[in-house]
Short mmCIF file of C-alpha atoms in Angstrom, two decimals:
data_model
loop_
_atom_site.label_atom_id
_atom_site.label_comp_id
_atom_site.label_asym_id
_atom_site.label_seq_id
_atom_site.Cartn_x
_atom_site.Cartn_y
_atom_site.Cartn_z
CA MET A 1 -17.87 -19.76 -23.79
CA SER A 2 -21.40 -18.08 -22.85
CA SER A 3 -22.46 -14.67 -23.88
CA ALA A 4 -21.93 -13.20 -20.22
CA MET A 5 -18.31 -14.44 -20.22
CA ILE A 6 -17.59 -13.07 -23.74
CA GLN A 7 -18.76 -9.56 -22.69
CA GLN A 8 -16.56 -9.85 -19.25
CA VAL A 9 -13.68 -10.69 -21.46
CA ILE A 10 -14.41 -7.81 -23.77
CA ALA A 11 -14.52 -5.43 -20.75
CA PHE A 12 -11.36 -6.67 -19.43
CA THR A 13 -9.45 -6.22 -22.50
CA ILE A 14 -10.56 -2.75 -23.10
CA TYR A 15 -9.25 -2.17 -19.54
CA LEU A 16 -5.95 -3.74 -19.89
CA GLY A 17 -5.48 -2.42 -23.19
CA LEU A 18 -5.72 1.18 -21.74
CA MET A 19 -3.35 0.54 -19.00
CA ILE A 20 -0.80 -0.52 -21.29
CA TYR A 21 -1.48 2.49 -23.66
CA ILE A 22 -0.99 4.83 -20.84
CA GLY A 23 2.50 3.10 -20.24
CA ILE A 24 3.40 3.48 -24.04
CA ARG A 25 2.35 7.56 -24.19
CA TRP A 26 4.61 8.05 -21.16
CA MET A 27 7.42 5.85 -22.24
CA SER A 28 9.24 8.77 -24.41
CA LYS A 29 9.18 11.26 -21.44
CA ASN A 30 11.48 9.29 -19.14
CA ASN A 31 14.80 10.90 -19.97
CA SER A 32 16.40 10.50 -16.56
CA SER A 33 16.11 8.86 -13.21
CA GLU A 34 13.93 11.92 -11.73
CA ASP A 35 11.73 11.61 -14.62
CA PHE A 36 11.30 7.74 -14.20
CA PHE A 37 10.99 7.61 -10.39
CA LEU A 38 9.41 10.92 -9.61
CA GLY A 39 7.83 12.26 -12.71
CA GLY A 40 10.06 15.30 -12.87
CA ARG A 41 8.19 16.34 -9.37
CA ASN A 42 5.33 17.49 -11.52
CA MET A 43 2.35 15.60 -10.18
CA GLY A 44 -1.02 17.58 -9.82
CA PRO A 45 -2.88 17.50 -6.44
CA TRP A 46 -5.62 15.07 -7.88
CA THR A 47 -3.21 12.82 -9.26
CA THR A 48 -1.26 12.83 -6.31
CA ALA A 49 -4.07 12.17 -3.79
CA LEU A 50 -5.79 9.53 -5.77
CA SER A 51 -2.51 7.87 -6.78
CA ALA A 52 -1.48 7.91 -3.29
CA GLU A 53 -4.52 6.29 -2.12
CA ALA A 54 -4.95 3.80 -5.01
CA SER A 55 -1.33 2.66 -4.43
CA ASP A 56 -1.91 2.37 -0.66
CA MET A 57 -5.08 0.42 -0.72
CA SER A 58 -4.29 -2.43 -3.34
CA GLY A 59 -6.36 -5.43 -3.57
CA TRP A 60 -6.47 -5.55 0.25
CA LEU A 61 -9.29 -2.84 0.14
CA LEU A 62 -11.39 -4.65 -2.34
CA MET A 63 -10.73 -8.29 -1.56
CA GLY A 64 -8.92 -8.58 2.17
CA LEU A 65 -10.93 -6.08 4.18
CA PRO A 66 -14.42 -7.24 2.75
CA GLY A 67 -13.35 -10.71 3.33
CA VAL A 68 -12.71 -10.09 6.91
CA ALA A 69 -15.75 -8.57 7.51
CA TYR A 70 -17.88 -11.24 5.46
CA LEU A 71 -16.46 -13.96 8.02
CA GLY A 72 -17.91 -12.16 11.07
CA GLY A 73 -14.91 -9.86 11.42
CA LEU A 74 -17.01 -6.59 11.51
CA ARG A 75 -15.31 -5.41 14.40
CA GLU A 76 -11.84 -6.14 13.02
CA ALA A 77 -12.65 -4.61 10.06
CA PHE A 78 -13.94 -1.50 11.56
CA TRP A 79 -11.02 -0.80 13.85
CA THR A 80 -8.51 -1.49 10.99
CA ALA A 81 -10.15 0.75 8.87
CA LEU A 82 -10.36 3.56 11.69
CA GLY A 83 -6.36 3.05 12.37
CA LEU A 84 -5.72 3.41 8.54
CA GLU A 85 -8.17 6.39 8.30
CA ILE A 86 -6.38 8.25 11.08
CA GLY A 87 -2.79 7.05 9.79
CA THR A 88 -3.95 8.81 6.40
CA TYR A 89 -4.77 12.01 7.65
CA LEU A 90 -1.97 12.58 9.93
CA ASN A 91 0.49 11.28 7.21
CA TRP A 92 -0.91 14.07 4.78
CA LEU A 93 -1.12 16.71 7.58
CA ILE A 94 2.55 16.32 9.26
CA VAL A 95 4.61 14.55 6.68
CA ALA A 96 3.59 15.30 3.23
CA LYS A 97 4.79 19.20 3.14
CA PRO A 98 8.11 18.80 5.17
CA LEU A 99 9.11 15.71 3.49
CA ARG A 100 8.83 17.28 -0.03
CA LYS A 101 10.60 20.38 1.26
CA TYR A 102 13.40 18.51 3.07
CA SER A 103 13.89 15.87 0.15
CA ILE A 104 14.53 18.79 -2.37
CA ALA A 105 17.19 20.40 0.03
CA CYS A 106 19.04 17.09 0.84
CA GLY A 107 20.61 17.07 -2.53
CA ASN A 108 17.15 16.68 -4.41
CA SER A 109 16.47 12.92 -2.99
CA ILE A 110 14.44 11.01 -5.10
CA THR A 111 14.31 7.77 -2.96
CA ILE A 112 13.44 7.36 0.73
CA PRO A 113 17.04 5.91 1.36
CA GLU A 114 18.86 8.58 -0.60
CA PHE A 115 16.74 10.99 1.66
CA LEU A 116 17.71 9.25 4.88
CA THR A 117 21.32 8.97 3.81
CA ASN A 118 21.61 12.86 2.76
CA ARG A 119 19.69 13.89 5.91
CA PHE A 120 21.89 12.15 8.39
CA LYS A 121 25.20 12.79 6.40
CA ASP A 122 25.93 8.97 6.15
CA ARG A 123 29.10 9.03 4.34
CA LYS A 124 29.73 5.23 4.77
CA ARG A 125 26.10 4.76 3.10
CA ILE A 126 24.89 1.99 5.85
CA ILE A 127 21.78 3.55 5.73
CA SER A 128 21.27 2.93 2.21
CA LEU A 129 22.44 -0.54 2.19
CA ILE A 130 20.27 -1.48 5.20
CA SER A 131 17.24 0.52 3.59
CA THR A 132 17.63 -1.28 0.21
CA ILE A 133 17.65 -4.79 1.66
CA PHE A 134 14.49 -4.21 3.61
CA ILE A 135 12.50 -2.17 0.93
CA VAL A 136 13.35 -5.23 -1.59
CA LEU A 137 12.43 -7.89 0.93
CA PHE A 138 9.06 -6.22 2.11
CA PHE A 139 8.19 -4.99 -1.32
CA VAL A 140 8.72 -8.44 -2.84
CA ILE A 141 6.09 -9.75 -0.07
CA TYR A 142 3.78 -6.70 -0.86
CA THR A 143 3.79 -7.15 -4.55
CA ALA A 144 3.16 -10.83 -4.29
CA SER A 145 -0.13 -9.83 -2.61
CA GLY A 146 -1.24 -7.89 -5.60
CA PHE A 147 -0.46 -10.86 -8.05
CA VAL A 148 -2.37 -13.19 -5.86
CA ALA A 149 -5.40 -10.78 -6.12
CA CYS A 150 -5.04 -10.77 -9.82
CA ALA A 151 -5.06 -14.50 -10.06
CA LYS A 152 -7.78 -14.96 -7.71
CA LEU A 153 -10.02 -12.64 -9.65
CA LEU A 154 -9.32 -14.21 -13.03
CA ASN A 155 -9.77 -17.61 -11.49
CA THR A 156 -13.13 -16.53 -10.11
CA VAL A 157 -14.39 -14.73 -12.85
CA PHE A 158 -13.17 -16.88 -15.98
CA GLY A 159 -12.21 -20.06 -14.33
CA LEU A 160 -8.61 -19.63 -15.39
CA PRO A 161 -6.00 -21.74 -13.57
CA TYR A 162 -4.71 -19.87 -10.94
CA ILE A 163 -1.00 -19.86 -12.48
CA CYS A 164 -2.70 -18.24 -15.66
CA GLY A 165 -4.27 -15.47 -13.80
CA LEU A 166 -0.61 -14.73 -11.98
CA VAL A 167 0.95 -14.71 -15.34
CA ILE A 168 -1.55 -12.39 -16.89
CA GLY A 169 -1.64 -9.86 -14.00
CA MET A 170 2.12 -9.62 -13.80
CA VAL A 171 2.60 -9.29 -17.52
CA VAL A 172 0.31 -6.26 -17.78
CA ILE A 173 1.65 -4.56 -14.77
CA LEU A 174 5.22 -4.89 -15.69
CA LEU A 175 4.29 -3.55 -19.23
CA TYR A 176 3.00 -0.08 -18.24
CA THR A 177 5.36 0.13 -15.25
CA LEU A 178 8.49 -0.62 -17.46
CA LEU A 179 7.27 1.70 -20.19
CA GLY A 180 5.97 4.67 -18.24
CA GLY A 181 7.65 4.84 -14.97
CA PHE A 182 6.26 7.22 -12.22
CA SER A 183 4.11 9.28 -14.45
CA ALA A 184 2.36 6.24 -15.99
CA VAL A 185 2.00 4.55 -12.76
CA CYS A 186 0.32 7.81 -11.16
CA THR A 187 -1.93 8.23 -14.11
CA THR A 188 -3.10 4.44 -14.14
CA ASP A 189 -3.36 4.77 -10.30
CA PHE A 190 -5.92 7.91 -10.90
CA ILE A 191 -8.11 5.89 -13.25
CA GLN A 192 -7.93 2.89 -11.01
CA GLY A 193 -8.61 4.77 -7.83
CA THR A 194 -11.80 6.62 -9.30
CA LEU A 195 -13.06 3.56 -10.50
CA MET A 196 -12.41 1.78 -7.07
CA PHE A 197 -14.50 4.56 -5.52
CA ILE A 198 -17.37 4.37 -8.06
CA VAL A 199 -17.65 0.54 -7.49
CA LEU A 200 -17.81 0.82 -3.83
CA ILE A 201 -20.27 3.55 -3.71
CA ILE A 202 -22.78 1.93 -6.28
CA THR A 203 -22.47 -1.48 -5.31
CA ILE A 204 -23.02 -0.70 -1.41
CA ALA A 205 -25.97 1.45 -2.23
CA ILE A 206 -27.54 -1.26 -4.43
CA MET A 207 -27.13 -3.97 -1.72
CA MET A 208 -28.70 -1.78 0.84
CA VAL A 209 -31.64 -1.00 -1.18
CA THR A 210 -32.13 -4.65 -1.93
CA LEU A 211 -31.98 -5.58 1.86
CA GLY A 212 -34.89 -3.10 2.42
CA GLY A 213 -32.61 -0.04 3.59
CA PRO A 214 -29.75 0.57 6.01
CA SER A 215 -31.65 -0.36 9.11
CA ASN A 216 -32.71 -3.55 7.46
CA ALA A 217 -29.64 -4.38 6.18
CA VAL A 218 -28.15 -4.04 9.65
CA LEU A 219 -30.76 -6.12 11.59
CA LYS A 220 -30.48 -8.99 8.88
CA VAL A 221 -26.66 -9.04 9.37
CA GLN A 222 -27.09 -9.22 12.97
CA GLU A 223 -29.63 -11.93 12.68
CA PHE A 224 -27.24 -13.70 10.38
CA SER A 225 -24.41 -13.50 12.97
CA SER A 226 -26.61 -14.83 15.68
CA ARG A 227 -27.40 -17.89 13.67
CA ALA A 228 -23.64 -18.42 12.61
CA ILE A 229 -22.76 -18.43 16.49
CA SER A 230 -25.30 -21.17 17.20
CA GLY A 231 -23.47 -23.32 14.41
CA GLU A 232 -26.14 -23.13 11.86
CA PHE A 233 -23.58 -22.58 8.96
CA GLY A 234 -20.69 -25.02 10.02
CA ASP A 235 -17.93 -25.12 12.53
CA ILE A 236 -15.74 -22.68 10.86
CA MET A 237 -18.23 -20.03 10.83
CA LYS A 238 -19.13 -20.35 14.53
CA GLU A 239 -15.56 -20.16 15.38
CA LYS A 240 -15.08 -16.93 13.49
CA PHE A 241 -18.10 -15.30 14.77
CA THR A 242 -17.54 -16.21 18.19
CA GLN A 243 -14.17 -15.04 18.26
CA ASN A 244 -15.32 -11.61 16.76
CA LYS A 245 -17.90 -11.50 19.73
CA SER A 246 -15.02 -11.53 22.27
CA TYR A 247 -12.87 -9.00 20.35
CA GLY A 248 -10.43 -7.81 23.00
CA PHE A 249 -8.23 -4.98 23.91
CA MET A 250 -5.06 -6.52 22.52
CA SER A 251 -7.13 -7.05 18.91
CA ILE A 252 -8.23 -3.40 18.91
CA VAL A 253 -4.86 -2.31 19.52
CA SER A 254 -3.22 -4.50 16.77
CA ALA A 255 -6.12 -3.20 14.21
CA LEU A 256 -5.57 0.47 15.36
CA ALA A 257 -1.54 0.39 14.97
CA TRP A 258 -2.23 -0.22 11.07
CA GLY A 259 -2.28 3.54 11.21
CA LEU A 260 1.38 3.57 12.16
CA GLY A 261 2.57 2.14 8.97
CA TYR A 262 1.54 5.09 6.96
CA PHE A 263 4.83 6.94 8.18
CA GLY A 264 7.08 4.60 6.63
CA MET A 265 5.32 3.41 3.50
CA PRO A 266 7.88 4.36 0.59
CA HIS A 267 5.40 4.02 -2.35
CA ILE A 268 3.28 6.48 -0.43
CA LEU A 269 5.80 8.75 0.62
CA VAL A 270 7.42 9.28 -2.74
CA ARG A 271 4.12 10.82 -3.69
CA PHE A 272 4.56 13.55 -1.44
CA MET A 273 8.03 14.25 -2.95
CA GLY A 274 6.53 13.98 -6.56
CA ILE A 275 3.84 16.66 -6.05
CA ARG A 276 4.66 19.94 -8.14
CA SER A 277 4.11 22.30 -5.11
CA ASN A 278 3.68 22.30 -1.44
CA LYS A 279 0.58 24.74 -1.74
CA GLU A 280 -1.16 21.79 -3.60
CA ILE A 281 -0.62 19.46 -0.79
CA THR A 282 -3.74 20.69 1.24
CA LEU A 283 -6.17 20.22 -1.51
CA SER A 284 -4.52 16.71 -2.07
CA ARG A 285 -5.09 15.89 1.54
CA ARG A 286 -8.76 16.84 1.41
CA ILE A 287 -9.23 14.56 -1.86
CA ALA A 288 -7.59 11.80 -0.11
CA ILE A 289 -9.38 11.63 3.08
CA ILE A 290 -12.81 11.86 1.51
CA TRP A 291 -11.64 9.09 -1.01
CA VAL A 292 -10.53 6.89 1.95
CA THR A 293 -13.54 7.63 4.20
CA ILE A 294 -15.89 6.36 1.64
CA ALA A 295 -13.75 3.66 0.41
CA PHE A 296 -13.53 2.17 3.74
CA ILE A 297 -17.29 2.37 4.28
CA GLY A 298 -18.10 0.71 1.13
CA ALA A 299 -15.47 -1.92 1.61
CA VAL A 300 -16.65 -3.03 5.13
CA GLY A 301 -20.35 -2.60 4.26
CA VAL A 302 -19.93 -4.65 1.11
CA GLY A 303 -18.38 -7.42 3.19
CA SER A 304 -20.62 -7.27 5.95
CA PHE A 305 -24.03 -7.06 3.81
CA ALA A 306 -22.87 -9.80 1.60
CA SER A 307 -23.51 -12.51 4.14
CA VAL A 308 -27.19 -12.03 3.74
CA TYR A 309 -27.04 -10.68 0.15
CA LEU A 310 -25.18 -13.29 -1.64
CA SER A 311 -26.88 -16.62 -2.56
CA PRO A 312 -25.47 -19.08 -2.24
CA MET A 313 -23.40 -18.26 0.80
CA LEU A 314 -19.68 -18.46 0.26
CA SER A 315 -17.58 -20.93 2.22
CA ALA A 316 -14.92 -19.65 4.50
CA ALA A 317 -12.35 -20.52 1.96
CA GLU A 318 -13.82 -18.18 -0.39
CA ASN A 319 -14.31 -15.18 1.79
CA GLU A 320 -11.84 -12.90 -0.19
CA SER A 321 -13.75 -13.29 -3.46
CA VAL A 322 -16.91 -11.76 -1.69
CA ILE A 323 -16.93 -8.72 -3.60
CA ILE A 324 -16.37 -10.41 -7.00
CA LYS A 325 -19.62 -12.56 -6.29
CA ALA A 326 -21.36 -9.55 -5.17
CA ILE A 327 -20.51 -7.74 -8.52
CA MET A 328 -21.30 -10.80 -10.62
CA GLN A 329 -24.68 -11.32 -9.02
CA THR A 330 -25.79 -7.46 -9.05
CA TYR A 331 -24.78 -6.20 -12.48
CA PRO A 332 -25.32 -7.10 -16.29
CA ALA A 333 -22.55 -8.91 -17.67
CA PHE A 334 -20.50 -6.25 -19.54
CA LEU A 335 -21.02 -3.40 -16.82
CA GLY A 336 -19.97 -6.23 -14.33
CA GLY A 337 -16.89 -6.82 -16.11
CA ILE A 338 -16.16 -3.33 -16.07
CA PHE A 339 -16.74 -3.12 -12.25
CA LEU A 340 -14.55 -6.10 -11.72
CA CYS A 341 -11.63 -4.46 -13.39
CA ALA A 342 -11.93 -2.02 -10.23
CA ILE A 343 -10.51 -5.26 -8.28
CA LEU A 344 -7.85 -5.62 -10.87
CA ALA A 345 -7.03 -2.10 -10.62
CA ALA A 346 -6.80 -2.29 -6.64
CA ALA A 347 -4.13 -4.93 -7.27
CA MET A 348 -2.34 -3.20 -9.83
CA SER A 349 -2.24 0.12 -8.53
CA THR A 350 -0.30 -0.96 -5.41
CA ALA A 351 2.01 -3.65 -7.36
CA ASP A 352 3.18 -1.18 -10.01
CA SER A 353 4.14 1.65 -7.38
CA GLN A 354 6.07 -1.21 -5.32
CA LEU A 355 7.87 -2.37 -8.18
CA LEU A 356 9.07 1.16 -8.97
CA VAL A 357 10.05 2.07 -5.45
CA ALA A 358 11.99 -1.29 -5.01
CA ALA A 359 13.62 -0.69 -8.40
CA SER A 360 14.58 2.87 -7.37
CA ALA A 361 16.05 1.75 -4.11
CA PHE A 362 18.23 -0.90 -5.93
CA THR A 363 19.39 1.46 -8.86
CA GLU A 364 19.81 4.51 -7.14
CA ASP A 365 20.90 3.39 -3.29
CA PHE A 366 22.66 0.29 -4.39
CA CYS A 367 24.11 0.24 -7.81
CA GLN A 368 25.04 3.91 -8.01
CA THR A 369 25.64 4.74 -4.41
CA LEU A 370 27.12 1.78 -2.56
CA LEU A 371 28.58 0.20 -5.76
CA LYS A 372 29.57 3.80 -7.12
CA LYS A 373 28.59 2.82 -10.49
CA LYS A 374 28.11 6.18 -12.23
CA PHE A 375 25.25 5.47 -14.98
CA SER A 376 24.03 7.82 -17.75
CA PRO A 377 20.21 8.93 -17.45
CA LYS A 378 19.30 6.62 -20.06
CA THR A 379 21.32 3.58 -18.60
CA THR A 380 19.70 4.25 -15.12
CA VAL A 381 16.46 4.10 -16.49
CA LEU A 382 17.34 0.75 -18.48
CA VAL A 383 18.94 -0.79 -15.17
CA SER A 384 15.77 0.09 -13.22
CA ARG A 385 13.56 -1.62 -15.66
CA ILE A 386 15.61 -4.91 -15.60
CA THR A 387 15.37 -4.49 -11.62
CA VAL A 388 11.81 -4.05 -11.94
CA LEU A 389 11.48 -7.28 -13.91
CA ALA A 390 13.63 -9.07 -11.62
CA ILE A 391 11.69 -8.11 -8.34
CA ALA A 392 8.29 -9.18 -10.38
CA VAL A 393 9.77 -12.70 -11.16
CA ILE A 394 10.57 -13.17 -7.43
CA ALA A 395 7.23 -11.92 -6.08
CA PHE A 396 5.73 -14.30 -8.88
CA LEU A 397 7.53 -17.32 -7.18
CA LEU A 398 6.51 -16.12 -3.78
CA SER A 399 2.89 -15.99 -5.06
CA LEU A 400 2.22 -19.45 -6.58
CA ASN A 401 0.92 -21.04 -3.60
CA GLU A 402 -2.95 -20.30 -4.29
CA ASN A 403 -3.87 -20.73 -0.78
CA SER A 404 -1.97 -17.39 0.15
CA SER A 405 -3.99 -14.71 2.17
CA ILE A 406 -4.11 -11.23 0.66
CA PHE A 407 -4.63 -9.86 3.80
CA GLY A 408 -1.92 -11.73 5.67
CA LEU A 409 0.87 -11.06 3.01
CA VAL A 410 -0.01 -7.12 3.26
CA SER A 411 0.07 -7.14 7.17
CA TYR A 412 3.28 -8.73 7.16
CA ALA A 413 4.79 -6.15 4.42
CA TRP A 414 3.00 -2.98 6.17
CA ALA A 415 4.34 -3.89 9.37
CA GLY A 416 7.87 -4.40 7.90
CA PHE A 417 7.68 -0.84 6.36
CA GLY A 418 5.92 0.85 9.18
CA SER A 419 8.52 -0.32 11.66
CA THR A 420 11.69 0.28 9.70
CA PHE A 421 11.00 3.65 8.34
CA GLY A 422 8.20 5.24 9.95
CA PRO A 423 10.01 6.16 13.15
CA LEU A 424 13.07 7.21 11.04
CA ILE A 425 11.10 9.71 8.73
CA LEU A 426 9.42 11.36 11.96
CA LEU A 427 12.62 11.78 13.68
CA ALA A 428 14.40 12.82 10.48
CA LEU A 429 11.67 15.80 9.88
CA PHE A 430 11.27 16.84 13.46
CA TRP A 431 14.36 15.94 15.74
CA ARG A 432 17.32 17.84 15.18
CA ASN A 433 19.57 15.76 17.21
CA ALA A 434 18.85 12.53 15.36
CA THR A 435 22.16 11.16 13.85
CA ALA A 436 23.12 8.33 11.21
CA LYS A 437 24.20 5.97 14.16
CA GLY A 438 20.78 6.29 15.57
CA ALA A 439 18.96 5.75 12.38
CA ILE A 440 21.01 2.59 11.64
CA ALA A 441 20.40 1.28 14.97
CA GLY A 442 16.64 1.98 14.51
CA LEU A 443 16.57 0.38 11.05
CA ALA A 444 17.96 -2.88 12.24
CA ALA A 445 16.10 -2.91 15.28
CA GLY A 446 12.62 -2.44 13.71
CA GLY A 447 13.16 -4.69 10.75
CA ILE A 448 14.44 -7.65 12.86
CA THR A 449 11.72 -7.14 15.49
CA VAL A 450 8.92 -7.63 12.98
CA ILE A 451 10.50 -10.65 11.22
CA VAL A 452 11.33 -12.17 14.70
CA TRP A 453 7.79 -11.27 16.06
CA HIS A 454 5.80 -12.43 12.99
CA ASN A 455 7.00 -15.83 13.45
CA LEU A 456 6.35 -16.41 16.95
CA LYS A 457 2.83 -17.26 18.36
CA GLY A 458 0.66 -17.31 21.14
CA GLY A 459 0.02 -14.88 24.15
CA ILE A 460 1.72 -11.53 23.45
CA PHE A 461 2.98 -12.41 20.26
CA ASN A 462 -0.67 -12.13 19.15
CA LEU A 463 -0.19 -8.53 19.19
CA TYR A 464 0.31 -7.30 15.76
CA GLU A 465 4.23 -7.14 14.72
CA ILE A 466 4.08 -3.36 13.78
CA VAL A 467 3.48 -2.27 17.51
CA PRO A 468 6.80 -3.79 18.98
CA GLY A 469 8.54 -3.05 15.67
CA PHE A 470 7.67 0.49 15.55
CA ILE A 471 8.48 0.92 19.38
CA MET A 472 11.77 -0.87 19.08
CA CYS A 473 12.93 1.39 16.13
CA LEU A 474 12.03 4.52 17.94
CA ILE A 475 13.65 3.38 21.05
CA PHE A 476 16.93 2.31 19.62
CA ALA A 477 17.07 5.44 17.25
CA ILE A 478 16.67 7.93 20.17
CA VAL A 479 18.75 6.33 22.54
CA VAL A 480 21.58 5.64 20.38
CA SER A 481 21.44 9.34 19.07
CA LEU A 482 21.55 10.81 22.35
CA LEU A 483 24.75 8.56 23.12
CA ASP A 484 26.22 9.87 20.05
CA LYS A 485 28.51 12.81 21.12
CA ASN A 486 29.85 13.27 17.73
CA LYS A 487 26.95 15.26 16.26
CA ASP A 488 27.83 16.47 12.62
CA PRO A 489 27.96 20.29 12.48
CA GLU A 490 26.87 20.08 8.76
CA MET A 491 23.86 18.02 9.35
CA LEU A 492 22.64 20.32 12.25
CA ALA A 493 23.32 23.50 10.11
CA ASP A 494 21.25 21.81 7.12
CA PHE A 495 18.50 20.87 9.47
CA ASP A 496 18.33 24.64 10.94
CA LYS A 497 18.38 25.88 7.29
CA TYR A 498 15.52 23.39 6.32
CA LYS A 499 13.47 24.53 9.62
CA ALA A 500 14.20 28.21 8.68
CA THR A 501 13.06 27.94 4.98
CA ALA A 502 9.43 28.92 4.07
CA ASP A 503 7.20 26.37 2.56
#
């Protein structure tokens, strides 16, 4: 083992040890399901903001998005980032405060399925059942993307077999999530979000200076694109760059539509529910938007500039390793090792949140609500930990294919959540006449549309599945609610009371 690799191993060991230590520190404070899943609704504005954005972006931000930009997808990367930027802002602006307030009013709901069930007075708990099925399904896919990112990082840096990287990433994520719950996840996400932010800023600054400044860097990238289109770097690069040159209306709509997903992301929405005061949401929103804006600029810039910065050039198959190669080429071994941990952080900060939300849905909304198993607080936490482990194992099996695309896995799961929960959250918060039957119809229509659309190719089916899924959920929920003549008086009274209550 070389001296450089030893230094990188030390850096990784320190970082991973810190994550586990945080989990151990928070372990004794998880005495109830509200503590384990929402941190007792006591998260501060900085922790809430960075935790929400770090858990949001995942390995997709530092591997998937730069990889798209590197392969000539600058337009795709730009429009996708713009859609997510808009979605982030609107989610914080119009959903955060009402959701926190209404979730407390609805029986102090601590999960999204529980909130929807209580909001619509679904006494048969059908909403809980369908919601839990979709949450577990799509979070298994989403968590798998985080495991894939960990494995690809460890394989690229240390030459570890792909399967070894999967095991190491899963074990560390499981340890601090199982031990510390929501508080540990938010604390580690705060650290991880800060590290991701620093790495992107410093790396893109160094790349631009090395390439002769922003203007020269852009000119060199444009020249590289022209040479790629001419076929100088091979047929695969030529095809990708040529496709990007003719980026059409449907592609732009698909990219911008990523922003719709935010309204239905359970692992982000629970951050809104967990903040200690509505008054602190404004500060959290500002912190989050600044973080997201700079992070997107950094990720897209690193991927774009890497085409002329890296030597030797990466193959098309290595595109999602672009930031790893850039860091290894730019920094001394130990500092590079610390910065490479940012990529590990990106993957972990999402996987841990998803495991926790999926476990909360199963424990709170399936075991206790649907099966009517009343657990003691300690038993609830124990069952939740067992559920986290089970979901992680399934995600591990799904991620065994080392050719899996991080971007592809995230894209599918993102569409699933955005289409099933997004329209319902908006209707639940802002439309008085939405009913339980409408919510059930919307959930089913949105989820089924995404699954079917994802597996059809060509023509209109090239449109990102979140668009038809979101529309179908919204239409079914509204139409069925309007046709439902038996509005629940208690539900309407609770909605009026919630709207009349000051923040």
